[in-house]
Tab-separated table of C-alpha atoms in Angstrom:
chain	number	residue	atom	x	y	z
A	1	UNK	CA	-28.254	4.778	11.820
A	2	UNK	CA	-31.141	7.132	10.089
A	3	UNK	CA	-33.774	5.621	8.981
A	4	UNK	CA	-32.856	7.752	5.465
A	5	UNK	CA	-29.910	6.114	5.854
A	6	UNK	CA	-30.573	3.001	6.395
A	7	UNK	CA	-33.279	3.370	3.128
A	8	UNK	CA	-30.711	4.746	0.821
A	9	UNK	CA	-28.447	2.043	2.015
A	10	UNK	CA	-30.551	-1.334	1.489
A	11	UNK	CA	-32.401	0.489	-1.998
A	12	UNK	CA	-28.456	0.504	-2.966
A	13	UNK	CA	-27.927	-3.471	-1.957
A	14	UNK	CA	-31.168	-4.280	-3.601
A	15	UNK	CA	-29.872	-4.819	-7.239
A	16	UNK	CA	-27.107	-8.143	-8.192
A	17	UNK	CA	-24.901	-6.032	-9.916
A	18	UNK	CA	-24.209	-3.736	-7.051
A	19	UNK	CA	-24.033	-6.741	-4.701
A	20	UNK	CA	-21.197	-8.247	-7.005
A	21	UNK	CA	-19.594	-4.532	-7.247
A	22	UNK	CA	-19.451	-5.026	-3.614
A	23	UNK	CA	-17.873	-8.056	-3.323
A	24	UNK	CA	-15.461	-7.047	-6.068
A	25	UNK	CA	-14.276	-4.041	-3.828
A	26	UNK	CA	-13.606	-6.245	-0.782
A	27	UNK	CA	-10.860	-7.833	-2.542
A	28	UNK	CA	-9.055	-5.196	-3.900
A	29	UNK	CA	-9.499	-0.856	-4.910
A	30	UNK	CA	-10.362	-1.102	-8.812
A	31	UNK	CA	-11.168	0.892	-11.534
A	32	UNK	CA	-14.303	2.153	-13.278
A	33	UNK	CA	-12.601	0.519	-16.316
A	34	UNK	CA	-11.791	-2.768	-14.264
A	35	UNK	CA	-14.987	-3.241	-13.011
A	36	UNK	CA	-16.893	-3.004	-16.101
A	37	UNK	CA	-14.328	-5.608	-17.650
A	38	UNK	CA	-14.491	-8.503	-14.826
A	39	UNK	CA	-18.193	-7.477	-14.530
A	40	UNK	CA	-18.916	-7.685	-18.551
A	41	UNK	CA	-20.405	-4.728	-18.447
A	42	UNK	CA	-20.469	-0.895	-20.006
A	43	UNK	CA	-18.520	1.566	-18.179
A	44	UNK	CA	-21.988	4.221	-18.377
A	45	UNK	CA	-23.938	1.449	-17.203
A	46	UNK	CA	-21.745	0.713	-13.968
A	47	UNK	CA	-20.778	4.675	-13.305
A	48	UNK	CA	-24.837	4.983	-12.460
A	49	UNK	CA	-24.392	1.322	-10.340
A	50	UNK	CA	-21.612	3.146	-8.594
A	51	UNK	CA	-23.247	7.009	-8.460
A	52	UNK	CA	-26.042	4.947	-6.397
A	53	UNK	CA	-23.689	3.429	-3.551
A	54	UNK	CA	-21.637	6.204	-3.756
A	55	UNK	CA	-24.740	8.126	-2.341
A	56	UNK	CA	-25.506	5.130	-0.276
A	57	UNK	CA	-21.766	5.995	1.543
A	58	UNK	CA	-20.940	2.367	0.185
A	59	UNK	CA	-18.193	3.371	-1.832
A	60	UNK	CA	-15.404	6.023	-1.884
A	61	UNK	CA	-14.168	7.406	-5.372
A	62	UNK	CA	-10.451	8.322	-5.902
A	63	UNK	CA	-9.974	10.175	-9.266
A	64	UNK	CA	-6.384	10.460	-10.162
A	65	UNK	CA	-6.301	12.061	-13.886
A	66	UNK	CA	-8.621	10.415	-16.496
A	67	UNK	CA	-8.523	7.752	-13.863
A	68	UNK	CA	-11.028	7.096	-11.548
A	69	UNK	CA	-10.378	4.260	-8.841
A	70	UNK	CA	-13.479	2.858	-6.420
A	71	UNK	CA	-12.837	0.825	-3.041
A	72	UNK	CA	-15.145	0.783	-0.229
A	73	UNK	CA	-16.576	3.269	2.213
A	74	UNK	CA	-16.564	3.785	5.646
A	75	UNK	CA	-16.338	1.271	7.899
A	76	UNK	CA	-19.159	2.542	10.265
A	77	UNK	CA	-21.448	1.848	6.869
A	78	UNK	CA	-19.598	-1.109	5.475
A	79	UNK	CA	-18.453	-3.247	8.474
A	80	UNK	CA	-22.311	-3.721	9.094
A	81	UNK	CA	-23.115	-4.966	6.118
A	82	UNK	CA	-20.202	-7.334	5.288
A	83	UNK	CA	-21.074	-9.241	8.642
A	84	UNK	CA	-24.668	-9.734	7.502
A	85	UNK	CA	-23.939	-10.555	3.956
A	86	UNK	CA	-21.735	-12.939	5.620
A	87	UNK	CA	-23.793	-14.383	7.849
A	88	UNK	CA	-26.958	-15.132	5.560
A	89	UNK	CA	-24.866	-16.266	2.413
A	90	UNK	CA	-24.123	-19.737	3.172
A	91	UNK	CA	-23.228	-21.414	-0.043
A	92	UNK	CA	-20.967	-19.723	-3.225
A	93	UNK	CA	-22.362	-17.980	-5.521
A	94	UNK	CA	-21.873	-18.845	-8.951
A	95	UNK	CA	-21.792	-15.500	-10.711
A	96	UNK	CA	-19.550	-14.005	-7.737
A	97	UNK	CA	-17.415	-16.792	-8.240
A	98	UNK	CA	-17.113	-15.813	-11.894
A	99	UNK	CA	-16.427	-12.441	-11.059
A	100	UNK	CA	-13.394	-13.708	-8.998
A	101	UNK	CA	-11.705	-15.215	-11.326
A	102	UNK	CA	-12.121	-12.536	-13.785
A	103	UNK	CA	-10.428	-10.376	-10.887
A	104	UNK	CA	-7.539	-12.296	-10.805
A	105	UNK	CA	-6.674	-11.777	-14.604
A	106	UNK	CA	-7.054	-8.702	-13.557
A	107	UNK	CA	-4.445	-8.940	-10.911
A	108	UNK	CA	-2.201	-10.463	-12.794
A	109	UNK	CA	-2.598	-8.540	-15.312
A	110	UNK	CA	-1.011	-5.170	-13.253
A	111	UNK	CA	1.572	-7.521	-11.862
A	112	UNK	CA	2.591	-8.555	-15.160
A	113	UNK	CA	2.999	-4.901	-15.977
A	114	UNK	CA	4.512	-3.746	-13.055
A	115	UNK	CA	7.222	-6.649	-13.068
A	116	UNK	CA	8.251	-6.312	-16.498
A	117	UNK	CA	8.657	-2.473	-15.446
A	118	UNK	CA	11.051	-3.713	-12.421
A	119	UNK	CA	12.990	-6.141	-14.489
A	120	UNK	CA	13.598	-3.092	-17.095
A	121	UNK	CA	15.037	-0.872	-14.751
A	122	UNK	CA	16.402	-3.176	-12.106
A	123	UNK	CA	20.040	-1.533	-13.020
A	124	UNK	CA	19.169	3.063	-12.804
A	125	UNK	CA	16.899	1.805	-9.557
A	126	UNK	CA	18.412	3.935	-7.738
A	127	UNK	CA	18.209	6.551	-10.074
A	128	UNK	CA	15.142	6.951	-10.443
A	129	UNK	CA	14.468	6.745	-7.084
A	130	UNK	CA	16.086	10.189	-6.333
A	131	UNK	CA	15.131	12.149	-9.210
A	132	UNK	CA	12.476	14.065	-7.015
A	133	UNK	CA	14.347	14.826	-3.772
A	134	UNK	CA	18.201	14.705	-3.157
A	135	UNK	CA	18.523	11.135	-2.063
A	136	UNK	CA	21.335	12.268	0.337
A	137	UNK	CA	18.416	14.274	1.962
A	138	UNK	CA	16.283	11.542	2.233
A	139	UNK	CA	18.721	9.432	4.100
A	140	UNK	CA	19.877	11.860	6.527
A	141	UNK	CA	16.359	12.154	7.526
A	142	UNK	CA	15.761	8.861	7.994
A	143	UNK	CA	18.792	7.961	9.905
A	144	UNK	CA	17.478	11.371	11.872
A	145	UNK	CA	13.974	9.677	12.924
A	146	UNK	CA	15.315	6.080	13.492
A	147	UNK	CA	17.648	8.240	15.789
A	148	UNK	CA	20.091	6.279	18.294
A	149	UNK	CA	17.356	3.657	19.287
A	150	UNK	CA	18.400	0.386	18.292
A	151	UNK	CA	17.321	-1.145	15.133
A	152	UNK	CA	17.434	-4.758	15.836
A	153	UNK	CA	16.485	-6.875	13.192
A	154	UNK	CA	15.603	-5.022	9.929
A	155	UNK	CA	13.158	-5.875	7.594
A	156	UNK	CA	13.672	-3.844	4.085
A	157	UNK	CA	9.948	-4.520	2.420
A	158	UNK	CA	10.387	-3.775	-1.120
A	159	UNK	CA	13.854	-3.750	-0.990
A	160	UNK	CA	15.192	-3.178	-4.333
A	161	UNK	CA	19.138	-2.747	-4.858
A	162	UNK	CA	19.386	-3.084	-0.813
A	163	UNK	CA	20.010	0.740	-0.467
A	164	UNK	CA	18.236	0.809	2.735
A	165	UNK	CA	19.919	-2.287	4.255
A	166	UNK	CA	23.329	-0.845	3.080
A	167	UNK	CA	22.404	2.927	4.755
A	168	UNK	CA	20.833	0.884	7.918
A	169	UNK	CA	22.582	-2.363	7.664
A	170	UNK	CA	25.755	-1.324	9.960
A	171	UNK	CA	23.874	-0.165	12.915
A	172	UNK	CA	21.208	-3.839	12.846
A	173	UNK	CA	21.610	-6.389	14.551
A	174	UNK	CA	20.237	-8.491	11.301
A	175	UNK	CA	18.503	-7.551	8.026
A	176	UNK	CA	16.233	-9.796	5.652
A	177	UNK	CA	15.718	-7.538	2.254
A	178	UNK	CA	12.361	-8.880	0.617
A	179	UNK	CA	11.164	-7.919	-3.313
A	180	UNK	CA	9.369	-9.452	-5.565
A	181	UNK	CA	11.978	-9.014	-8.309
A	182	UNK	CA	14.147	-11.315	-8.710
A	183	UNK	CA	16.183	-9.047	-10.932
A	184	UNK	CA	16.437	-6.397	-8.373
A	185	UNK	CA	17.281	-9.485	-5.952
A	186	UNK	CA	20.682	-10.186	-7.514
A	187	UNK	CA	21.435	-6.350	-8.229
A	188	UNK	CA	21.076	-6.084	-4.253
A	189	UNK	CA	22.818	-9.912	-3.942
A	190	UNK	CA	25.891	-7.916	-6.028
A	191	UNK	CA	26.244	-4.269	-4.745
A	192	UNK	CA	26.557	-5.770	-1.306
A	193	UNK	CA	28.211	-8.782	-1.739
A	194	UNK	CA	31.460	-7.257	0.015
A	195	UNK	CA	29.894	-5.782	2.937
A	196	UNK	CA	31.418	-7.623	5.509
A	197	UNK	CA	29.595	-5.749	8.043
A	198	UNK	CA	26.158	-6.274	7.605
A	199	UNK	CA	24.130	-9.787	8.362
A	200	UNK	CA	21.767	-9.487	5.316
A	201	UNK	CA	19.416	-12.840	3.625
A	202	UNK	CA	17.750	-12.058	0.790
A	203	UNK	CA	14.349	-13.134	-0.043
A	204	UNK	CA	11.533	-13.175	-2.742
A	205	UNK	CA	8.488	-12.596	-1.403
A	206	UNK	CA	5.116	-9.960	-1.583
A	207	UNK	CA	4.743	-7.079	0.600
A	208	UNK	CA	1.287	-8.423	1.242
A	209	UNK	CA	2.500	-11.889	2.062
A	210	UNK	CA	5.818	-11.504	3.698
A	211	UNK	CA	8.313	-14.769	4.055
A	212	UNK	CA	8.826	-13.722	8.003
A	213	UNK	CA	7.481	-15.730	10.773
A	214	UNK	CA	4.816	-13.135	13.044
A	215	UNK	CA	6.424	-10.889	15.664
A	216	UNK	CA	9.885	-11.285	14.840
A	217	UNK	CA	11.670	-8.177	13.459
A	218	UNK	CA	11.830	-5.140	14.705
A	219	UNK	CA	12.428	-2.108	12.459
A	220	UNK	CA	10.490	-2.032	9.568
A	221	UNK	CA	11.263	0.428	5.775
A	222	UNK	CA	9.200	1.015	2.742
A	223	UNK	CA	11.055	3.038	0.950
A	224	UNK	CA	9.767	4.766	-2.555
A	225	UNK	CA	7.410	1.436	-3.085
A	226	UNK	CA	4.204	2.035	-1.474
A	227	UNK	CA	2.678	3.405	-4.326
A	228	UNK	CA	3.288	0.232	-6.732
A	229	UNK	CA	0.816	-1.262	-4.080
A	230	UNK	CA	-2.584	-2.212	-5.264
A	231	UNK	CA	-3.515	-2.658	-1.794
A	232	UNK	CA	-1.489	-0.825	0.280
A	233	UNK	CA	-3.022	-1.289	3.511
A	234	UNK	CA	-2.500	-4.632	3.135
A	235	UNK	CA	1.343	-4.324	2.943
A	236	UNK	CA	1.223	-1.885	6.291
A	237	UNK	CA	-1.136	-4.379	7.852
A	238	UNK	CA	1.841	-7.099	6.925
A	239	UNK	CA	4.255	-4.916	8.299
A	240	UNK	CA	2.707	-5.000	11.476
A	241	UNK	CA	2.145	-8.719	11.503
A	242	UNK	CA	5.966	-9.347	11.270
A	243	UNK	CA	6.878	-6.405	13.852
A	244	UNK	CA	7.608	-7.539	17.377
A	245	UNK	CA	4.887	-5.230	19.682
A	246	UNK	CA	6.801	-2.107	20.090
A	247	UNK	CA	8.556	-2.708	16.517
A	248	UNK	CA	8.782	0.726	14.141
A	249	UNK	CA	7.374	1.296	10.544
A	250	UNK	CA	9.330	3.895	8.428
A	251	UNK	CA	7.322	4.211	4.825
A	252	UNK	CA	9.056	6.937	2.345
A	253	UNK	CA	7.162	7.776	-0.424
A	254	UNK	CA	5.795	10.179	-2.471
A	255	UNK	CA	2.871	13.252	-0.863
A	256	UNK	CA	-0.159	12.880	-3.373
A	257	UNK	CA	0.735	14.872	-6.275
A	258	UNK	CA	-0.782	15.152	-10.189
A	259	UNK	CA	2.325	13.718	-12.324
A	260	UNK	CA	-0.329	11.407	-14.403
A	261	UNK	CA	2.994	10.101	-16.307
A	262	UNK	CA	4.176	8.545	-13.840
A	263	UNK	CA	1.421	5.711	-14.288
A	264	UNK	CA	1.819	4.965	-17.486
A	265	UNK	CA	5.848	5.324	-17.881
A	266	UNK	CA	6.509	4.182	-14.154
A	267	UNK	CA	4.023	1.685	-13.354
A	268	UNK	CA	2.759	3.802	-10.772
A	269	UNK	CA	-0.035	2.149	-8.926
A	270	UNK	CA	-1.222	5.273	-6.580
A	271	UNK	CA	0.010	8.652	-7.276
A	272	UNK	CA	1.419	9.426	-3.968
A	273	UNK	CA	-0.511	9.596	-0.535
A	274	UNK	CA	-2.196	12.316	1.474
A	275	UNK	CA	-1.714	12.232	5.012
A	276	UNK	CA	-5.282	11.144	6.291
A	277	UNK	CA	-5.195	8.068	3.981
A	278	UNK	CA	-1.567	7.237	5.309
A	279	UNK	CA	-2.825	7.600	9.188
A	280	UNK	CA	-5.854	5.704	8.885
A	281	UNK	CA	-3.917	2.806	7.125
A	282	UNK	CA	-1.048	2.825	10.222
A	283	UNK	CA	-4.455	3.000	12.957
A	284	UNK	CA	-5.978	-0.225	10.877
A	285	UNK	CA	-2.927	-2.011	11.040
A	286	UNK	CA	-2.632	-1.430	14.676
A	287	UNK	CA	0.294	1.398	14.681
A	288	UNK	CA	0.495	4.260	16.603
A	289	UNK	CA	-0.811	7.479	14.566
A	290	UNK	CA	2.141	8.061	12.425
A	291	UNK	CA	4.076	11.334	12.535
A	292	UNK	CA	4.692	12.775	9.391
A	293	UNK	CA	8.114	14.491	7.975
A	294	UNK	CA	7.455	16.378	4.203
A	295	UNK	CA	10.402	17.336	2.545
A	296	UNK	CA	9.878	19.463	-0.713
A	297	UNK	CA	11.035	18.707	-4.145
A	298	UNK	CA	9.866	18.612	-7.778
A	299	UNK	CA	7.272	16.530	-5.771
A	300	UNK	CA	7.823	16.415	-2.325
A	301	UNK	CA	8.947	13.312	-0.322
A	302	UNK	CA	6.848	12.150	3.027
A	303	UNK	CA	8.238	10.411	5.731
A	304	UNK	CA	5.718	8.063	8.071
A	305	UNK	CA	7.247	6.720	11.213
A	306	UNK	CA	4.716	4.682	13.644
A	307	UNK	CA	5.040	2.602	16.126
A	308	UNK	CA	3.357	-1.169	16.320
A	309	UNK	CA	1.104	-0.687	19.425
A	310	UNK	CA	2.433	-2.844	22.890
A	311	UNK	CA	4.501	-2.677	25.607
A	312	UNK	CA	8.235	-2.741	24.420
A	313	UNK	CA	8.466	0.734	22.924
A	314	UNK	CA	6.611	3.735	24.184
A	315	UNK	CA	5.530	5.559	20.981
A	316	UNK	CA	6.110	9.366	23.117
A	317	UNK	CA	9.465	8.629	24.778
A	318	UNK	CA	10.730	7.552	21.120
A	319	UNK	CA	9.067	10.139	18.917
A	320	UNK	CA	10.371	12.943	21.496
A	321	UNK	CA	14.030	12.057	20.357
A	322	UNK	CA	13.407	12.458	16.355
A	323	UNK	CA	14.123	15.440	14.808
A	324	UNK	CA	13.579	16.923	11.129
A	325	UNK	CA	15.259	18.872	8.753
């Protein structure tokens, strides 16, 4: 590191507020709004906290609309200096503490929100879901990239009405559909109550804390949830804990795009994702770089397929046999 670095950087630590900021940002990717709530604090007053890490390379800034959302920065700056604030802080401290449990009103706060949303439109789910690309689109491509490789045991994260596991279900050897709804639990529990093909459990359960034992399924789906993820990396990092080594990771969802609406109507969480953000979350979960499939629409639909990094599937051989629309 520069030594101009390395100033900017520890003039940027050297101030309480900044150091809770910090801390704030490893638990979760807030707002400028958010963090001048749990921190008690003017928004102004912790936009020129924030201005000074952001120059520090501390922090990253993600403006979506009037929104502006803050998480950490690089890890080549911030891995550094979580391991020595770790290291020298030995006891709790008080005000952090504070700050924590302000965060989790916080938290539950958007899950309130987005779960009310969910058990309002449990029943035109799938509507809404394919008012931006053809839905029959969508499914041909994924059956396209999952190709005639076996799916095994299925995991549908964020499953919804079980659309996935009913397009998938046939050719798996199991399936376990997970939401947190439970609304959208017995819609699924209804529409495929008379499938007599498919070996489906349903559960309730986080895509950040899945109810799976480690290394024990082996085709993985997000589809059209991602972006009600306050963390997704956290949910592809889950994915990966549940895969076998080998095991594949299909996430649909939106490109990045500027429908603000969509927030506020939709309890949309992250207005779609650009492809760099998307990669680096498959490398940090340990996938394979993902290869990406857009299809266009009103806003267009990506399609991430990677491959949990081991010995049982060779990420090449497999990705040599998809092909797109």
């Amino acid at each position: 590191m520069e030594m101009n670095t390395a100033l900017e950087l520890f003039q940027a630590l050297a101030d309480p507020t900044r150091l809770r900021i910090f801390a704030l940002l490893r638990a979760m990717e807030l707002s400028v709004g958010e963090l001048a709530q749990v921190l008690g604090q003017s928004q102004p007053r912790v936009s020129r906290h924030l201005k000074i890490m952001d120059q520090a390379g501390l922090i990253a800034r993600r403006k979506e609309g009037n929104w502006v959302f803050v998480t950490l920065g690089a890890d080549r700056i911030v891995k550094p200096v979580l391991t020595a604030l770790d290291s020298w802080q030995q006891e709790s401290d008080p005000e952090m503490e504070a700050d924590l449990t302000r965060l989790a009103t916080v938290r539950s706060v958007r899950a309130r929100e987005a779960e009310e949303w969910f058990e309002q439109n449990a029943a035109g789910w799938d509507t809404i879901r394919s008012l931006y690309v053809s839905e029959p689109t969508v499914e041909a491509t994924i059956k396209i990239l999952l190709g005639p490789e076996p799916v095994g045991r299925l995991v549908d994260i964020g499953t919804g009405t079980g659309r996935m596991i009913e397009l998938l279900g046939p050719a798996a050897k199991s399936c376990i559909g997970v939401d947190r709804s439970p609304a959208m639990l017995r819609m699924a529990r209804s529409k495929m109550s008379g499938s007599q093909n498919i070996q489906v459990e349903w559960r309730q359960g986080d895509l950040s804390a899945l109810p799976l034992p480690a290394d024990s399924m082996n085709t993985a789906i997000m589809h059209q949830v991602l972006h009600y993820a306050q963390h997704p990396g956290a949910g592809l990092a889950e994915a990966a804990r549940v895969l076998k080594p080998g095991g594949r990771l299909l996430v649909v969802d939106f490109a990045a795009h500027d429908r603000r609406e969509l927030r506020e109507a939709n309890a949309h969480a992250w207005l779609g994702f650009s492809a760099e953000q998307m990669t680096l979350w498959f490398r940090e979960a340990g996938f394979s770089e993902p290869e990406c499939y857009r299809l266009e629409g009103e806003i267009a639909v990506c399609l991430w397929l990677g491959w949990k990094i081991g010995t049982i599937a060779d990420h090449s051989e497999n990705s040599s046999k998809s092909q797109t629309h």
